[in-house]
XYZ file of C-alpha atoms in Angstrom:
216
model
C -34.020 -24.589 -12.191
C -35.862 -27.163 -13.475
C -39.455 -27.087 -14.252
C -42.207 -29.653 -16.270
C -43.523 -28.555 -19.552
C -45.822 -26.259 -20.495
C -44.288 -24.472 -17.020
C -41.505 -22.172 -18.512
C -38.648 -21.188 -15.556
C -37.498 -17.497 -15.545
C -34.903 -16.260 -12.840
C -32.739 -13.623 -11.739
C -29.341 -13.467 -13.410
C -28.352 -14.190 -16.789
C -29.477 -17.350 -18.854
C -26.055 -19.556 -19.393
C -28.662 -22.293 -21.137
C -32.232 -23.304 -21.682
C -32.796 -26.587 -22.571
C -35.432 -29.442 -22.607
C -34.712 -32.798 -21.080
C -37.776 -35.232 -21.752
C -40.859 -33.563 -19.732
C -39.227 -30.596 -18.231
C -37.296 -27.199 -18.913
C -33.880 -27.009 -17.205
C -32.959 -23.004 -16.719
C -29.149 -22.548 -15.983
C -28.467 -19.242 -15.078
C -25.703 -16.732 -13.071
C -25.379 -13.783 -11.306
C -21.404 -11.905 -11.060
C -22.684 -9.663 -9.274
C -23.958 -9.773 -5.445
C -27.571 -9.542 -4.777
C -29.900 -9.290 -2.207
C -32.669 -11.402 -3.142
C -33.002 -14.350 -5.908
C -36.007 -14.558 -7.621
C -37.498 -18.055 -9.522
C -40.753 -18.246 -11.612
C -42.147 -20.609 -13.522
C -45.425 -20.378 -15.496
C -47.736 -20.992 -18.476
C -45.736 -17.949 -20.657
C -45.936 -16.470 -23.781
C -43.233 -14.116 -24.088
C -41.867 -11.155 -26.322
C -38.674 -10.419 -26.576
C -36.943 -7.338 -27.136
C -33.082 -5.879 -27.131
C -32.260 -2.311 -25.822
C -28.558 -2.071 -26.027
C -26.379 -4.874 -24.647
C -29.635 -5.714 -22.286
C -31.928 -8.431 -23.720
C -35.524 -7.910 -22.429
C -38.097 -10.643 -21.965
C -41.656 -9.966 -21.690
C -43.306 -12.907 -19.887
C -47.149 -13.130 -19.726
C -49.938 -15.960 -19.690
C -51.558 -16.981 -23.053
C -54.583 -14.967 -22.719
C -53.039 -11.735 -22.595
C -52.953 -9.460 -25.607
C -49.452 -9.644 -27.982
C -49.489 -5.907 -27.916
C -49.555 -5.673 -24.490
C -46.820 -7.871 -23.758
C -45.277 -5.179 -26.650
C -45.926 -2.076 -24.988
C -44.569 -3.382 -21.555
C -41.140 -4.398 -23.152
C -40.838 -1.148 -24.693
C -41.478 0.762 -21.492
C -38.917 -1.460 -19.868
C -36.382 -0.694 -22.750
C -37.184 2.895 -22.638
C -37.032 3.167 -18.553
C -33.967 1.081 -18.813
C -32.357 3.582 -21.091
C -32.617 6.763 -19.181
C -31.722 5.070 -15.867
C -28.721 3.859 -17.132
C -27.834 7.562 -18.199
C -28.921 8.369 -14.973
C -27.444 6.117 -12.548
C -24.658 4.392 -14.766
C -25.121 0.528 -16.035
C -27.679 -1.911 -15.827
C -25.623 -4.824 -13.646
C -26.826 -7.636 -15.930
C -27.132 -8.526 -19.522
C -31.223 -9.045 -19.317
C -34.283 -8.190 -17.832
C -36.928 -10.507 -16.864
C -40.746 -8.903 -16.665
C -43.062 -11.423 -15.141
C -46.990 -11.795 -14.931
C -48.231 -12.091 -11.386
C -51.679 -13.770 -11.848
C -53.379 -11.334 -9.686
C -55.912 -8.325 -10.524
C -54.050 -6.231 -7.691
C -52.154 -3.457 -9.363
C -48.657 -3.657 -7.624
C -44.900 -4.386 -8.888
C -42.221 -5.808 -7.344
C -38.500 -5.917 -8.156
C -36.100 -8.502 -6.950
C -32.472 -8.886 -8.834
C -33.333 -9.116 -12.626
C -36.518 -9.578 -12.646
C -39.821 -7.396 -12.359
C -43.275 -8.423 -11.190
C -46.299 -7.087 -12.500
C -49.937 -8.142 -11.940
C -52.154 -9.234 -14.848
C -53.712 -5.784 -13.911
C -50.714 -4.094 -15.607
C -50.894 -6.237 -18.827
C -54.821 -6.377 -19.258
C -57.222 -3.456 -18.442
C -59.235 -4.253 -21.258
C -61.822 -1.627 -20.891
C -60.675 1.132 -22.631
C -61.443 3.917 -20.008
C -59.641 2.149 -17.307
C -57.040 1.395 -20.112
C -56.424 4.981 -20.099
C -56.907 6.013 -16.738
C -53.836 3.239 -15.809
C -51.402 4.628 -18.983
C -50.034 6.958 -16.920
C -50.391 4.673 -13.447
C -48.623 2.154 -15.174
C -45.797 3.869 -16.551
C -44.703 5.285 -13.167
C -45.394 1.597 -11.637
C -42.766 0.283 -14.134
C -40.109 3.261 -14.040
C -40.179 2.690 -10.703
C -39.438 -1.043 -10.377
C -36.982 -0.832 -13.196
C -35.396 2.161 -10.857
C -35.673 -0.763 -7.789
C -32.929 -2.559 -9.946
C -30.487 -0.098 -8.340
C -31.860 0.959 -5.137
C -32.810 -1.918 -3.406
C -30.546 -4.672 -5.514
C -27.467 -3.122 -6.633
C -27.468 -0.535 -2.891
C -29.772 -1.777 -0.040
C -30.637 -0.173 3.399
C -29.744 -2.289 6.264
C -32.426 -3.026 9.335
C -35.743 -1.862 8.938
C -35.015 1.508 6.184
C -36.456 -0.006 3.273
C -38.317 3.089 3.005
C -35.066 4.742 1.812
C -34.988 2.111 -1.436
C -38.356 3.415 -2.156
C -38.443 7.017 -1.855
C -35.529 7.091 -4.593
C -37.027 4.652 -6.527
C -40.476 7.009 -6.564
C -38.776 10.409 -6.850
C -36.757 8.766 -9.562
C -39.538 7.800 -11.767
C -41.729 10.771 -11.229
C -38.830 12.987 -12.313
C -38.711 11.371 -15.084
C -42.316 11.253 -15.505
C -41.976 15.262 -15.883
C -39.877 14.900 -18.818
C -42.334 12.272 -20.633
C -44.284 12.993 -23.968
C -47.829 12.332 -24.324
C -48.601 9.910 -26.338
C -52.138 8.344 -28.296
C -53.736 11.789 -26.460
C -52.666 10.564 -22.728
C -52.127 13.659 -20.771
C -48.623 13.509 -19.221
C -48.263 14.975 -15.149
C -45.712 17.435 -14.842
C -43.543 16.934 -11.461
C -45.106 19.458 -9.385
C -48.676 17.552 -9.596
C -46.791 14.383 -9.104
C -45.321 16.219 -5.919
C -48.488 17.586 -4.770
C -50.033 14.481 -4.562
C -47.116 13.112 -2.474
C -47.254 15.918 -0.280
C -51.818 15.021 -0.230
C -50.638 11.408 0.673
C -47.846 11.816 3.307
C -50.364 14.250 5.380
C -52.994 11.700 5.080
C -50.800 9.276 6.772
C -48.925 11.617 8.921
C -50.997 10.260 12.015
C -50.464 6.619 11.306
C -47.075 6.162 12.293
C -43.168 7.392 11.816
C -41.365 6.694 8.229
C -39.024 4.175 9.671
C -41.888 2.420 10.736
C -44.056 2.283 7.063
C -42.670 -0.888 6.552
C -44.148 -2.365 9.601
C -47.469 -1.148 9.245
């Protein structure tokens, strides 16, 4: 991948070299294992780096958002990482790219390697919504991190993506239940995390079938 300067390149796989040739970045990177979709980004990034294990984890954000934020997203990623690899046995690559979308959505997405987050995720600087999103934002990341092996490593075939996402949800609100509060966040236990799935799914239960979700 190569890409003109200041425009850094991040992909999915694992870096073999990053180098500069005259105006641009060249990215070389590989994959040994099979995957469903590749993934190639290139922005205006400052990025924090952090090891958890044999993983290397890259925090990549644009200039104006906070240091500690960038922080606090690599160490959920090294902590979600962690138990899922307890859970569900190793991580299939040797890092972990988490990328700013420049977007005030509040959404992730999770192709091979890599996970998206919107500048939502890395910036509520008011501090009540800062709070109110601690706890949405945890479960956004444990479950794109959990997307790494349903939905990359195992993938539905046809039209049951909705299969890669219930286990990537149940996934991270179970682990949500065993979570410690931290800085005076309250932490949901799993049956209010399943009470509100059970509120959501009768709210849509006239919409449409589950295979269908996708579609709509």
């Amino acid at each position: 991948m190569r890409t003109k300067k200041p425009f850094r390149p991040v992909s999915s796989g694992d870096t073999l070299s990053l180098s500069e040739d005259g105006d641009y970045f060249v990215l070389k990177a590989r994959a040994d294992s099979r995957v469903a979709h590749v993934a190639l980004f290139a922005g205006k990034y400052q990025t924090h780096t952090l090891q958890s294990g044999a993983v290397t984890i890259r925090t990549h954000a644009y200039s104006f958002g906070r240091e500690q934020d960038r922080e606090q997203i690599s160490a959920l990623a090294r902590d979600w990482l962690g138990v899922y690899e307890k859970m569900l046995g190793p991580y299939p690559h040797k890092e972990l790219e988490v990328v700013e979308i420049p977007t005030f959505s509040f959404y992730g997405v999770s192709p091979s390697g890599v996970v998206l987050l919107t500048s939502r995720t890395f910036q509520p600087d008011n501090p009540e919504v800062r709070e109110y999103l601690t706890h949405g934002t945890n479960v956004l990341i444990g479950h794109e991190i959990a997307h790494q092996w349903f939905g990359n490593m195992v993938w539905p075939a046809g039209s049951d993506d909705w299969l890669s996402e219930s286990f990537a949800e149940h996934l991270a609100g179970v682990v949500m239940s065993f979570s410690k509060a931290a800085d005076g966040v309250k932490v949901k236990g799993f049956p209010q995390i399943h009470s509100e799935w059970v509120a959501n799914a009768r709210m849509a239960e006239d919409k449409g079938t589950i295979e269908a979700a996708n579609f709509i």
